[in-house]
C-alpha atoms as one frame of an Amber mdcrd trajectory, in Angstrom:
protein
 -66.237 -37.624 -17.120 -66.570 -34.238 -19.254 -64.141 -33.401 -21.826 -61.133
 -31.965 -20.374 -61.954 -33.110 -16.920 -59.553 -35.802 -15.556 -60.725 -39.370
 -15.271 -62.246 -40.610 -12.218 -60.475 -43.473 -10.284 -62.577 -46.501 -10.473
 -61.049 -47.705  -6.969 -61.723 -44.437  -4.698 -63.979 -42.576  -7.166 -62.071
 -39.260  -7.012 -60.587 -37.269  -9.909 -56.966 -38.651 -10.826 -53.959 -36.364
 -10.858 -52.215 -35.588 -14.346 -48.854 -37.733 -14.419 -47.692 -37.099 -18.016
 -48.622 -34.086 -20.459 -47.789 -34.121 -24.299 -46.744 -31.105 -26.146 -46.234
 -31.645 -30.017 -46.892 -29.322 -32.831 -50.572 -28.213 -32.774 -50.762 -29.583
 -29.476 -49.719 -28.049 -26.013 -50.120 -29.334 -22.504 -52.549 -32.241 -23.452
 -52.804 -34.569 -20.487 -52.198 -38.282 -21.618 -51.577 -40.099 -18.303 -53.271
 -39.866 -14.838 -52.636 -41.566 -11.387 -54.571 -42.375  -8.508 -51.675 -43.089
  -5.704 -54.093 -44.111  -3.176 -55.465 -47.201  -5.400 -52.151 -47.653  -7.171
 -53.973 -47.134 -10.667 -53.001 -45.276 -14.015 -55.089 -44.012 -16.610 -53.647
 -43.581 -20.247 -55.294 -42.158 -23.273 -55.216 -44.521 -26.100 -56.514 -44.525
 -29.802 -60.136 -45.622 -29.688 -59.200 -48.305 -32.391 -57.085 -50.158 -29.973
 -60.528 -50.974 -28.183 -60.549 -54.321 -30.057 -57.113 -55.364 -28.758 -57.670
 -54.405 -25.132 -59.833 -56.398 -22.551 -60.475 -55.991 -18.972 -58.061 -58.468
 -16.905 -55.113 -58.056 -19.681 -51.682 -57.279 -18.230 -49.360 -54.787 -20.092
 -45.978 -53.533 -19.297 -45.220 -49.732 -19.630 -42.161 -48.220 -18.377 -40.976
 -51.147 -16.514 -44.218 -51.742 -14.788 -46.718 -54.267 -15.015 -50.415 -53.406
 -14.953 -53.732 -55.201 -15.182 -56.517 -53.434 -17.148 -59.530 -52.848 -14.617
 -61.676 -50.646 -16.787 -61.871 -49.133 -20.249 -63.886 -45.830 -20.945 -64.548
 -43.561 -23.922 -63.863 -39.974 -23.252 -65.022 -37.866 -26.424 -62.975 -39.349
 -29.257 -60.272 -41.046 -26.983 -60.056 -44.509 -25.240 -59.122 -44.225 -21.433
 -57.256 -47.488 -20.250 -57.169 -47.826 -16.576 -54.513 -50.256 -15.149 -53.844
 -51.391 -11.469 -50.260 -52.031 -10.633 -49.341 -55.622 -10.428 -47.211 -56.502
  -7.361 -44.757 -59.548  -8.251
């Protein structure tokens, strides 16, 4: 994955679609969340220091949805966390 390119879904191997963009002072239109609807996998950008607290297999709740971490990947200076929706 090159800087600026979307993450690749660990399920199907295709580029993921942007699901959320962040714009703040000094940052405009920065993608921070991606989705692969085929595999029900989301990827979110996180601060790399969080890598010590996140582990493949952990479950987390975001936006009322529970996801299980399936992959952690460094992209430049960011940590990308891949989670698959856990069906209840």
